[in-house]
GROMACS .gro file of N, CA and C in nm:
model
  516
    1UNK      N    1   0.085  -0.117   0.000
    1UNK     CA    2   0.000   0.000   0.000
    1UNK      C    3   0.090   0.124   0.000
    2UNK      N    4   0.090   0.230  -0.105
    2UNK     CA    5   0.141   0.304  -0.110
    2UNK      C    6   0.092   0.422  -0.027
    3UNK      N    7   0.129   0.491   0.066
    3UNK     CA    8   0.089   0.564   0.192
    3UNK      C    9   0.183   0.723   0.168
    4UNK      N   10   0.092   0.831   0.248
    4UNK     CA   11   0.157   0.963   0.315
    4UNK      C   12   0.121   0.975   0.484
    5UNK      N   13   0.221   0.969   0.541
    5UNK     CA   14   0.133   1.024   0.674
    5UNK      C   15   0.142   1.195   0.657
    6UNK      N   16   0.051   1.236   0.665
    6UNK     CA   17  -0.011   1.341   0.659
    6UNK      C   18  -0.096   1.439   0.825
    7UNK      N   19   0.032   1.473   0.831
    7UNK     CA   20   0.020   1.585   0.965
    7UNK      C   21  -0.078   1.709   0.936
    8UNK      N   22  -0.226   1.729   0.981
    8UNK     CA   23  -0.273   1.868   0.964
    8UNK      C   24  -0.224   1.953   1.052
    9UNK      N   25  -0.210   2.094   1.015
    9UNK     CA   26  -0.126   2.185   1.142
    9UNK      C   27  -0.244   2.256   1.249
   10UNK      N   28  -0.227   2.327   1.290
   10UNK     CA   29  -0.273   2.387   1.400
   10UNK      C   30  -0.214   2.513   1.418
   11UNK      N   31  -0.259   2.604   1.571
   11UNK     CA   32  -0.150   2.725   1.580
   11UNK      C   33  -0.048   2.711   1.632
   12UNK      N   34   0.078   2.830   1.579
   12UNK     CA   35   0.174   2.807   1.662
   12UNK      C   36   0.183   2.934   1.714
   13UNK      N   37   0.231   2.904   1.851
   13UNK     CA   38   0.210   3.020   1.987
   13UNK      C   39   0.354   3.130   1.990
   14UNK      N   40   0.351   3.219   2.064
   14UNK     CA   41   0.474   3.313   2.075
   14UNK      C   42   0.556   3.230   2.097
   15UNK      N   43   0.683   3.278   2.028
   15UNK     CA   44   0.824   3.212   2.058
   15UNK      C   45   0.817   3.081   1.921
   16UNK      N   46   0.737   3.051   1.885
   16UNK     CA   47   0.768   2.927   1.781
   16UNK      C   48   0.716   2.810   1.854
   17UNK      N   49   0.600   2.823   1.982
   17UNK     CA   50   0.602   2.710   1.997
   17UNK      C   51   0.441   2.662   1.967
   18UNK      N   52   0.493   2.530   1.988
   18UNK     CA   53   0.333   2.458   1.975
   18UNK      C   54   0.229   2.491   2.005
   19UNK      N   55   0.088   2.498   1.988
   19UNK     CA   56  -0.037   2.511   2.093
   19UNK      C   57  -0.036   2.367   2.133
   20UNK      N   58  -0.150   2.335   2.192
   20UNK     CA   59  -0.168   2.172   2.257
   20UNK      C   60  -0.212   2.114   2.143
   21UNK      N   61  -0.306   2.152   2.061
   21UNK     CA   62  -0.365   2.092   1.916
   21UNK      C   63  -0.201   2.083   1.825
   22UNK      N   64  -0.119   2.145   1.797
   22UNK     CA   65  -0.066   2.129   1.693
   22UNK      C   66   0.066   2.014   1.780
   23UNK      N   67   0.114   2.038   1.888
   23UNK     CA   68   0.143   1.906   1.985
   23UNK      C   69   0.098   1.791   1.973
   24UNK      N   70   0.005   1.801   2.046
   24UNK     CA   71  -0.083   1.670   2.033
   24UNK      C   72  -0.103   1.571   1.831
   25UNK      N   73  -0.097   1.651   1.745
   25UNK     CA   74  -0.072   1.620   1.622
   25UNK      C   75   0.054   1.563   1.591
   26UNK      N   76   0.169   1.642   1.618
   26UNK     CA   77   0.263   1.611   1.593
   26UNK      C   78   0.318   1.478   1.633
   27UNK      N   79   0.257   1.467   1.777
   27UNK     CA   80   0.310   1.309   1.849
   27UNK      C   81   0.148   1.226   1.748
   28UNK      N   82   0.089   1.246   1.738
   28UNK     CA   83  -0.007   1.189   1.610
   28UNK      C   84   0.107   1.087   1.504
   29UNK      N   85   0.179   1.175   1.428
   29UNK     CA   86   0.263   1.238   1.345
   29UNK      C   87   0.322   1.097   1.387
   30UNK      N   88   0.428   1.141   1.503
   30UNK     CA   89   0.526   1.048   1.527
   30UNK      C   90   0.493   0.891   1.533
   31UNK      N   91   0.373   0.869   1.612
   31UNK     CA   92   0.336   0.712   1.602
   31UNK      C   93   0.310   0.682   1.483
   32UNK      N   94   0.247   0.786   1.422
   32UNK     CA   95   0.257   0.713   1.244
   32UNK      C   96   0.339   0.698   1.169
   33UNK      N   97   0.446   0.766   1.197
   33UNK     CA   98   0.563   0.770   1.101
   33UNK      C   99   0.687   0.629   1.216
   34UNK      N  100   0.637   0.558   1.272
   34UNK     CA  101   0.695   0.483   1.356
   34UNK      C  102   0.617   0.369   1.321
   35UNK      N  103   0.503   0.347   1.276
   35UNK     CA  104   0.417   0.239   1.209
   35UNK      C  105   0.454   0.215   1.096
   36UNK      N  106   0.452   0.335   1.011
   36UNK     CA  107   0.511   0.321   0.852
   36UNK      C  108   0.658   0.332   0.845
   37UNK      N  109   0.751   0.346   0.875
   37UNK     CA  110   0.858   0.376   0.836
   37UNK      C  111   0.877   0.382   0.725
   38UNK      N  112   0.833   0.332   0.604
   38UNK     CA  113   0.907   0.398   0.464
   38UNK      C  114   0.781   0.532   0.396
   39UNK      N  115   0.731   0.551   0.498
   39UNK     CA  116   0.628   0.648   0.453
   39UNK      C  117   0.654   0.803   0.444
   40UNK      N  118   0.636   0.871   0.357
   40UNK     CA  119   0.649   1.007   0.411
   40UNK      C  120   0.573   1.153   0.464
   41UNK      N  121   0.651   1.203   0.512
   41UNK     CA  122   0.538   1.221   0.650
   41UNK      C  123   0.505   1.434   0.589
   42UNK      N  124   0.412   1.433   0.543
   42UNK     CA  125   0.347   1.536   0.505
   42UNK      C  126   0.332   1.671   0.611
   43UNK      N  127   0.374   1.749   0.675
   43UNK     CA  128   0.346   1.850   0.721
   43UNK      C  129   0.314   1.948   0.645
   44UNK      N  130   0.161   1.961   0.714
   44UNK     CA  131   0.085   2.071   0.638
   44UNK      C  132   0.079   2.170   0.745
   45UNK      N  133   0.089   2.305   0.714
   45UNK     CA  134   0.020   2.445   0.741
   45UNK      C  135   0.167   2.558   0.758
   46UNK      N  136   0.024   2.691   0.706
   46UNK     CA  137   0.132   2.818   0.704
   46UNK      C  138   0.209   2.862   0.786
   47UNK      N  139   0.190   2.984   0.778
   47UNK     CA  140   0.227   3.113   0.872
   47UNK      C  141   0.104   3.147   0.927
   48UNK      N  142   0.075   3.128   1.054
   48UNK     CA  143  -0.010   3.202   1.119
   48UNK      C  144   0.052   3.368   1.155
   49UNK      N  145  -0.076   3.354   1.258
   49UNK     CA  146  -0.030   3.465   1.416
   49UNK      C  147   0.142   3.517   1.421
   50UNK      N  148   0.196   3.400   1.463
   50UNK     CA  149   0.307   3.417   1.518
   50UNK      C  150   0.433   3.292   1.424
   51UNK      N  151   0.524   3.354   1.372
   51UNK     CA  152   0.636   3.262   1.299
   51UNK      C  153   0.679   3.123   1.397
   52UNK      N  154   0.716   3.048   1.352
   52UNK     CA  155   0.739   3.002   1.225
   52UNK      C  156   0.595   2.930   1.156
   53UNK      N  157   0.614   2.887   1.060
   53UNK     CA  158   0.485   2.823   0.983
   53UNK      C  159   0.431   2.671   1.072
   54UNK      N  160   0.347   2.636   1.037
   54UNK     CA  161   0.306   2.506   1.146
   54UNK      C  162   0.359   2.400   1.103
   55UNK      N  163   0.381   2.378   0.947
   55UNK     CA  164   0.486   2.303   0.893
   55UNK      C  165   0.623   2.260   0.948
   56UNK      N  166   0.702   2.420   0.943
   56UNK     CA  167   0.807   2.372   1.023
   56UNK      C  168   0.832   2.344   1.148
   57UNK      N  169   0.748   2.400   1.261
   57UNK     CA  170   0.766   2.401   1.351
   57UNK      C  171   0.706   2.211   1.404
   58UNK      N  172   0.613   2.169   1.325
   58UNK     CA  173   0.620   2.012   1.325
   58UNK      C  174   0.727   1.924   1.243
   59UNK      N  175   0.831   2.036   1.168
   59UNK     CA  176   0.933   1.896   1.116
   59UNK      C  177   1.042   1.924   1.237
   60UNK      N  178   1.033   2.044   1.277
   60UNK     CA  179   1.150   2.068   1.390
   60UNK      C  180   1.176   1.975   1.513
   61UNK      N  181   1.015   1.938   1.563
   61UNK     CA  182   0.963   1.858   1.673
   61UNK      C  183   0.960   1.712   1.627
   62UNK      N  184   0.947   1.719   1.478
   62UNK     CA  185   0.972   1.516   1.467
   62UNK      C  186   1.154   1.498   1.427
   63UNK      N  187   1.190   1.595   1.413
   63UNK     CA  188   1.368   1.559   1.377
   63UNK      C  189   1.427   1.551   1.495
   64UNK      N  190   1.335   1.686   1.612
   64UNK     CA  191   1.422   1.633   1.801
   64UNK      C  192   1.387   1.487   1.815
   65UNK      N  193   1.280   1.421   1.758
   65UNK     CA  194   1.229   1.284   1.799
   65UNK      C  195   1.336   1.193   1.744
   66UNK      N  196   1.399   1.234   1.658
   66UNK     CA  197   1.469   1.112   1.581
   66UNK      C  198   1.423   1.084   1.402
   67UNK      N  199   1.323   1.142   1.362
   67UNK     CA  200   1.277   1.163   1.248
   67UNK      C  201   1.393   1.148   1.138
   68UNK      N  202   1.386   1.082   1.044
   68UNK     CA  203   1.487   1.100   0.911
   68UNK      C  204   1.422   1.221   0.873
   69UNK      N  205   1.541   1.337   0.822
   69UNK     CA  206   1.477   1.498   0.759
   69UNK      C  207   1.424   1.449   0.663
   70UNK      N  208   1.466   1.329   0.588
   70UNK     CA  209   1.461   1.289   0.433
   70UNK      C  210   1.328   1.231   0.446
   71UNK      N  211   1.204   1.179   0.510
   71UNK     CA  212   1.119   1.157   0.512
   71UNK      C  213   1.017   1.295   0.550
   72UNK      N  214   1.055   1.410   0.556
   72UNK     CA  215   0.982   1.525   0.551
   72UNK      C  216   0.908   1.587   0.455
   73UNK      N  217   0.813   1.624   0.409
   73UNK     CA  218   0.804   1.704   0.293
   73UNK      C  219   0.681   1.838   0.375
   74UNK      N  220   0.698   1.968   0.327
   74UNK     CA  221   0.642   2.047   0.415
   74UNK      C  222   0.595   2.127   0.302
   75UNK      N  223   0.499   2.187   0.384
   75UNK     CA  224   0.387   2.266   0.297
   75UNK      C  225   0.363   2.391   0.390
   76UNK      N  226   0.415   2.478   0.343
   76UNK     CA  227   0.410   2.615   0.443
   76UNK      C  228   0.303   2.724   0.419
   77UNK      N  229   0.238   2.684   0.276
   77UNK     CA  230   0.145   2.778   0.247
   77UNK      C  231  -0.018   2.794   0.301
   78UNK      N  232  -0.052   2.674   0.324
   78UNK     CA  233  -0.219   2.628   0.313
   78UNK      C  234  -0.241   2.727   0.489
   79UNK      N  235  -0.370   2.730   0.431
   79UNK     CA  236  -0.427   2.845   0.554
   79UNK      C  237  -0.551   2.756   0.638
   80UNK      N  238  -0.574   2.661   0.576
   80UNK     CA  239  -0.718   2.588   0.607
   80UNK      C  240  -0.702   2.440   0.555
   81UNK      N  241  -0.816   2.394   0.649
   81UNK     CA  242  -0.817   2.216   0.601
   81UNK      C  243  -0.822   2.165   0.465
   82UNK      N  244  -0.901   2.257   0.407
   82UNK     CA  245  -0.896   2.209   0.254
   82UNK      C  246  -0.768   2.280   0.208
   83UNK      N  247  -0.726   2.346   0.210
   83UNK     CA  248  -0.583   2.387   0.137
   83UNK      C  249  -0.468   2.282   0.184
   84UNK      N  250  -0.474   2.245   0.319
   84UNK     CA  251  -0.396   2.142   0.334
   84UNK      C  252  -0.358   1.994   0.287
   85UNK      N  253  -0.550   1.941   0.220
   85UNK     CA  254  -0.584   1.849   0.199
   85UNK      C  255  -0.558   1.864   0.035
   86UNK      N  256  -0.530   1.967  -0.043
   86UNK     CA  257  -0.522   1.972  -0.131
   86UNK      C  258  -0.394   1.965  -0.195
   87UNK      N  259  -0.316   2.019  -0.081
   87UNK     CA  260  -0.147   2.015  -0.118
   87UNK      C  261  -0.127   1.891  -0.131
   88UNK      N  262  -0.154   1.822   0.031
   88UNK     CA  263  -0.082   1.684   0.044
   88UNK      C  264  -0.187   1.604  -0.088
   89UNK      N  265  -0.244   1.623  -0.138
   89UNK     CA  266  -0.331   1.555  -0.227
   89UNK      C  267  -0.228   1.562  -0.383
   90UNK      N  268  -0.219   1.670  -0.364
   90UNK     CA  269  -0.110   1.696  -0.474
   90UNK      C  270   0.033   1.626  -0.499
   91UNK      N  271   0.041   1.639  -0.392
   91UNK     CA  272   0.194   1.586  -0.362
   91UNK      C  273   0.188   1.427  -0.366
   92UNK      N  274   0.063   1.399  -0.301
   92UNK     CA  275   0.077   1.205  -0.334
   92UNK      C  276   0.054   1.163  -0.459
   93UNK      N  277  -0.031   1.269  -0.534
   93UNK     CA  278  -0.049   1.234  -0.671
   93UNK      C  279   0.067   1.223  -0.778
   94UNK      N  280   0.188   1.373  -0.741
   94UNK     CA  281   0.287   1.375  -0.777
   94UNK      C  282   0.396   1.223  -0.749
   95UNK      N  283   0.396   1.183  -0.643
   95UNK     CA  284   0.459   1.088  -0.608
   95UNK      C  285   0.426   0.942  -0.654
   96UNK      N  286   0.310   0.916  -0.643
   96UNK     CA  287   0.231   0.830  -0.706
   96UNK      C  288   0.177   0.720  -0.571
   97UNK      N  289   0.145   0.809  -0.451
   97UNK     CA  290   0.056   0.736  -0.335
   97UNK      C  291  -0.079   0.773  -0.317
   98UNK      N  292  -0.150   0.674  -0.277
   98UNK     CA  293  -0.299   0.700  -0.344
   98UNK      C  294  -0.390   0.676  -0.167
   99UNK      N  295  -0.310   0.659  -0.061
   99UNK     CA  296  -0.356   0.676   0.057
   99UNK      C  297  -0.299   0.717   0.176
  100UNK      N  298  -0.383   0.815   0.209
  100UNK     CA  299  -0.315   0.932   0.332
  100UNK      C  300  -0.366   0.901   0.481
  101UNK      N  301  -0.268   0.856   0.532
  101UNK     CA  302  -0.310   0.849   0.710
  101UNK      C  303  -0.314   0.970   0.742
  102UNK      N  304  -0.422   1.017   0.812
  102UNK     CA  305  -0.456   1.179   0.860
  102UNK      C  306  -0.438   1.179   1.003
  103UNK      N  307  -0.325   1.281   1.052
  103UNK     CA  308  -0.328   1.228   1.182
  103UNK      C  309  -0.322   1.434   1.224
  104UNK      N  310  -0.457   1.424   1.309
  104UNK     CA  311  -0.530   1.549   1.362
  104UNK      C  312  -0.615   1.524   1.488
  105UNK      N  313  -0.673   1.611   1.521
  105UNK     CA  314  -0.756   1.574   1.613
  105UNK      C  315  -0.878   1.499   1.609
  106UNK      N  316  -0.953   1.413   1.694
  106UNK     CA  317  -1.051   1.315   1.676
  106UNK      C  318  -1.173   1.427   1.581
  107UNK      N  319  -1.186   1.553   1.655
  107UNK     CA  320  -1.293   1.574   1.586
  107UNK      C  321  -1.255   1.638   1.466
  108UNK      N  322  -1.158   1.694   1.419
  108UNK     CA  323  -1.128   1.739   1.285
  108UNK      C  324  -1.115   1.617   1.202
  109UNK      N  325  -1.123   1.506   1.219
  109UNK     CA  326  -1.063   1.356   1.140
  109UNK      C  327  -1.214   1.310   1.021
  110UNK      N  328  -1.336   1.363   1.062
  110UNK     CA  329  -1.406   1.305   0.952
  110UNK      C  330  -1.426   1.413   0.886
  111UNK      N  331  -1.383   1.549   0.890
  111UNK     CA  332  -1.372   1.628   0.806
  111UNK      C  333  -1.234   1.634   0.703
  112UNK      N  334  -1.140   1.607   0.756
  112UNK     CA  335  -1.031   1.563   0.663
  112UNK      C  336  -1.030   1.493   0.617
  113UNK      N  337  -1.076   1.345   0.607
  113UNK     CA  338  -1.114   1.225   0.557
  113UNK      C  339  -1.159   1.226   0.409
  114UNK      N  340  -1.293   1.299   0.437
  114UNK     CA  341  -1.407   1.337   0.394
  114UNK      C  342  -1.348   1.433   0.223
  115UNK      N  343  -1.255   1.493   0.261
  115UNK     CA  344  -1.205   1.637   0.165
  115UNK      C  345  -1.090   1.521   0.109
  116UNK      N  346  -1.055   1.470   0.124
  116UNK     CA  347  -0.951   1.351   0.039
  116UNK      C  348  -1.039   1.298  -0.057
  117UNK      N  349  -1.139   1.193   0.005
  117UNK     CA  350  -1.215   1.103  -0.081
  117UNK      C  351  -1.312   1.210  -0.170
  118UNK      N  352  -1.342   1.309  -0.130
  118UNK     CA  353  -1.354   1.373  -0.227
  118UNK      C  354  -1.286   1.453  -0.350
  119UNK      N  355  -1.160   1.466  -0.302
  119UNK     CA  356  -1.058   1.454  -0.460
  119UNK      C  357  -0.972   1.317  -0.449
  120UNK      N  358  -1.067   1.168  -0.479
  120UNK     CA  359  -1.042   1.086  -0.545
  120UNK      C  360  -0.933   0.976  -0.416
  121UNK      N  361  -0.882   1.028  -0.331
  121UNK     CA  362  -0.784   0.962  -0.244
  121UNK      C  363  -0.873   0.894  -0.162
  122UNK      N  364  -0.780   0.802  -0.090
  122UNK     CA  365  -0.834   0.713  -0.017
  122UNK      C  366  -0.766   0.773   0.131
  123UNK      N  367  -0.850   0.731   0.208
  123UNK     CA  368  -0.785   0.799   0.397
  123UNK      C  369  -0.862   0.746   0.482
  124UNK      N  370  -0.743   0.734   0.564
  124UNK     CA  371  -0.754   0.657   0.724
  124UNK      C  372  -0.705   0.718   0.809
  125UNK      N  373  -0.773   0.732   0.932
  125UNK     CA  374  -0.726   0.784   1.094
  125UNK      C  375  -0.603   0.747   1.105
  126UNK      N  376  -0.487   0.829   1.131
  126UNK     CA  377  -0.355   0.786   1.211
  126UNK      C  378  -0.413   0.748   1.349
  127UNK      N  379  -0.285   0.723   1.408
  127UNK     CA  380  -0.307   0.660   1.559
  127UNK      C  381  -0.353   0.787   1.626
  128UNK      N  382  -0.460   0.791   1.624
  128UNK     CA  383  -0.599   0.875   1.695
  128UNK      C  384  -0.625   0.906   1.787
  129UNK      N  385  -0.642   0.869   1.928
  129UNK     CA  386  -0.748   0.869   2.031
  129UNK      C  387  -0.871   0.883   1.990
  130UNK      N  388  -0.973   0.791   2.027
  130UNK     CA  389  -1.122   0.894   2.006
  130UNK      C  390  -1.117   1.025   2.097
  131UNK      N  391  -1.227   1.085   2.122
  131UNK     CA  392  -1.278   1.170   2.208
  131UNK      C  393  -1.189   1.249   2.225
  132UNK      N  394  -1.207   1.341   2.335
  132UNK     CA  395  -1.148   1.503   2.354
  132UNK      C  396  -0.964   1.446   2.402
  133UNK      N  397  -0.948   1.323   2.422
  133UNK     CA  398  -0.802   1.303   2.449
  133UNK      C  399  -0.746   1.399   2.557
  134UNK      N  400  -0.694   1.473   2.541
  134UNK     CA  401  -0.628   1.575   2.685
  134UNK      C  402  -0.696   1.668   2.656
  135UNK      N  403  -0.777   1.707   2.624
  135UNK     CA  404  -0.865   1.853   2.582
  135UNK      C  405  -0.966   1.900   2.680
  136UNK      N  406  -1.009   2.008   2.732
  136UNK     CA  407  -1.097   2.067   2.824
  136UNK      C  408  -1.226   1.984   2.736
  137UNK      N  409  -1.312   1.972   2.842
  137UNK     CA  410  -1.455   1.953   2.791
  137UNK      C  411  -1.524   2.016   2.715
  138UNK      N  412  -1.484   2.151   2.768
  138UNK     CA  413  -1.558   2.302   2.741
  138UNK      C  414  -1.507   2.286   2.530
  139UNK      N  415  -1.321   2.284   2.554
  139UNK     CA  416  -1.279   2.309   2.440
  139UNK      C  417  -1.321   2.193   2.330
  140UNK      N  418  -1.334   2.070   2.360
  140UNK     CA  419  -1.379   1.978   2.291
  140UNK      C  420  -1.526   1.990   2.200
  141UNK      N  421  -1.590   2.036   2.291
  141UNK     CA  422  -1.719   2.099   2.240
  141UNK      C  423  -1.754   2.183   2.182
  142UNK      N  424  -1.674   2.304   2.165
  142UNK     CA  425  -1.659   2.435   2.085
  142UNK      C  426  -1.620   2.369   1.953
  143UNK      N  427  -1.517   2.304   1.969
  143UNK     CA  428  -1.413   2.210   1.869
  143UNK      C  429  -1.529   2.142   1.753
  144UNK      N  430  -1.625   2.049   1.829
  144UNK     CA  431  -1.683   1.939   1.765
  144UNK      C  432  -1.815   2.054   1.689
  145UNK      N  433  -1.872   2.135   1.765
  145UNK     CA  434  -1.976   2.268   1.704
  145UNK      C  435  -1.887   2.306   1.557
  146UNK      N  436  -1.826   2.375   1.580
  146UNK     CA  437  -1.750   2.439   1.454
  146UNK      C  438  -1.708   2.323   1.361
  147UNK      N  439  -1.705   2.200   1.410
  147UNK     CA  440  -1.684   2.090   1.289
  147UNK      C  441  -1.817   2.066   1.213
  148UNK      N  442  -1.896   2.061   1.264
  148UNK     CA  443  -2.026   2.033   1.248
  148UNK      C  444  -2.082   2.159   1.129
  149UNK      N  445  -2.038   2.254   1.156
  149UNK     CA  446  -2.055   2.357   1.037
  149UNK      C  447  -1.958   2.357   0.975
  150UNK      N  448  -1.833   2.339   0.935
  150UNK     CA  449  -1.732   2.298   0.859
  150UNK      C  450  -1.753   2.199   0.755
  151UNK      N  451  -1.785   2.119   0.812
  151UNK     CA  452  -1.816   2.014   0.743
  151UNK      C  453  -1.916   2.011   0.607
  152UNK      N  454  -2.010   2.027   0.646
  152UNK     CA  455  -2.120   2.062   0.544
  152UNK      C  456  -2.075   2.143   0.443
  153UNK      N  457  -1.984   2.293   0.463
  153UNK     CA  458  -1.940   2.379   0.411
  153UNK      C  459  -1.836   2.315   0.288
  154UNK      N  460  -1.707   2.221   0.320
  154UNK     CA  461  -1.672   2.196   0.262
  154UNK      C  462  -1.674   2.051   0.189
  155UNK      N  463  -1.765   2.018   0.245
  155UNK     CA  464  -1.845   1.931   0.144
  155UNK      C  465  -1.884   2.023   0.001
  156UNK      N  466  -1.981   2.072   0.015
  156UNK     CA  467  -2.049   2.144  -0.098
  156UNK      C  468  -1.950   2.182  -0.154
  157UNK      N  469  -1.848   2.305  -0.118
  157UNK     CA  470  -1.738   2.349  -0.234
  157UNK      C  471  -1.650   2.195  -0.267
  158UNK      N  472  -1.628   2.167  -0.175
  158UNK     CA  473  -1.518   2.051  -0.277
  158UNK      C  474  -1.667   1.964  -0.389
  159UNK      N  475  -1.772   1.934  -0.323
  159UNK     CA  476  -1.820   1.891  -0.427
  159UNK      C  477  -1.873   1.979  -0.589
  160UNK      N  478  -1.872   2.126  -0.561
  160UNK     CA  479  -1.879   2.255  -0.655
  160UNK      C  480  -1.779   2.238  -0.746
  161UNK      N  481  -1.633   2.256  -0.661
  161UNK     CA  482  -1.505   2.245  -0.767
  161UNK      C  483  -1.449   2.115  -0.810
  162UNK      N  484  -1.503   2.034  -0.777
  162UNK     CA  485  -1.424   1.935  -0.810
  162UNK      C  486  -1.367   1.925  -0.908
  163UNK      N  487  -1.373   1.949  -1.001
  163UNK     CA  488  -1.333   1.934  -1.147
  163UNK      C  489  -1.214   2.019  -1.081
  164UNK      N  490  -1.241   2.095  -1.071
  164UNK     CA  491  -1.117   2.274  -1.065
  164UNK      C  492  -1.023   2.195  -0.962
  165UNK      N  493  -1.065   2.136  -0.863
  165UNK     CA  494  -0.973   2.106  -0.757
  165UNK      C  495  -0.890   1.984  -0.827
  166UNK      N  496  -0.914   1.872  -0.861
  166UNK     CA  497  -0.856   1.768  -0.891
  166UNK      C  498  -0.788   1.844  -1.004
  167UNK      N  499  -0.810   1.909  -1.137
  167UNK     CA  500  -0.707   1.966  -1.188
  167UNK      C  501  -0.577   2.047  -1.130
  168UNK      N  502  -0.619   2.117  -1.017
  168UNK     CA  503  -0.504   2.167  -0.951
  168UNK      C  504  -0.423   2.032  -0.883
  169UNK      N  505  -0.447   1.934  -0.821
  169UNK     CA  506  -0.400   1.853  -0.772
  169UNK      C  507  -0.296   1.756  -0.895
  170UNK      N  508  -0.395   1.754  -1.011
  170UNK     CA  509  -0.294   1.706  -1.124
  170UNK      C  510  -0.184   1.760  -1.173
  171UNK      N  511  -0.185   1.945  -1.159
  171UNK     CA  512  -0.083   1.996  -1.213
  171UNK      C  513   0.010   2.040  -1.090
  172UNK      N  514  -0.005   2.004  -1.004
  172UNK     CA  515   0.058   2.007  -0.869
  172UNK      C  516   0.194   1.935  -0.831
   0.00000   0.00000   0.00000
């Protein structure tokens, strides 16, 4: 099975560091890229708020782990789930892997899923937790609300562009 593990980003906080979401991903990240070993491991997201991009600041945190750099590939531009899902979509297409372990938070996971198989890829949960995992109750719930309208949202446009999107993914 030809595979990407595919890190979605999160924010990164003053100083370059992690929030708990883009943490908690990254060690996502690591058990998957410790399952697959010949896989390569996708870090997606920009420049927020505060430098560096969420990209790097998750290849920085899997190379202290022991990470081969050479299994990195980073995407510093995407601002949102579908821009992320579209890069790494790109990039497996370029490569010629046709299934992405998504490793994010439980409740962002059937919305990322979801935006793959809709430009044509196949995707599976990285090593996951269900439920809020170390997350406030309060924050879990805000979390799972805003998925719940997300979702629907980019359903419809990815199902709108599709044509437009999978061409960008081809010339990608």
């Amino acid at each position: 099975m030809s595979l990407a593990i595919v890190i979605l980003g999160a924010a990164v906080w003053p100083g370059g560091r992690p929030s708990p979401a883009l943490e908690r991903r990254i060690g996502y990240g690591w058990r998957a890229a410790c399952e697959w070993p010949d896989a390569p491991v996708f870090c997606s997201g920009g420049l927020g708020e505060h430098p560096p991009s969420e990209a790097a600041v998750m290849a920085g945190r899997l190379k202290e782990r022991g990470l081969d750099p050479e299994r990195l590939v980073l995407d510093e531009d995407s601002r949102d789930t579908l821009e992320n899902v579209v890069a790494a979509a790109g990039f497996m297409r370029r490569v010629g892997l046709s299934r992405a372990v998504v490793c994010t938070d439980a409740y962002h996971l059937p919305r990322a899923c979801m935006i793959f198989r809709q430009l044509g890829l196949a995707a599976q949960a990285g090593p996951v937790p269900e439920g809020a995992a170390d997350m406030a109750l309060g924050e879990w719930r805000r979390m799972v609300a805003r998925e719940w309208l997300a979702y629907p949202y980019d359903l419809l446009v990815t199902r709108l562009r599709r044509t437009e999107l999978r061409a960008m993914i081809s010339q990608a």
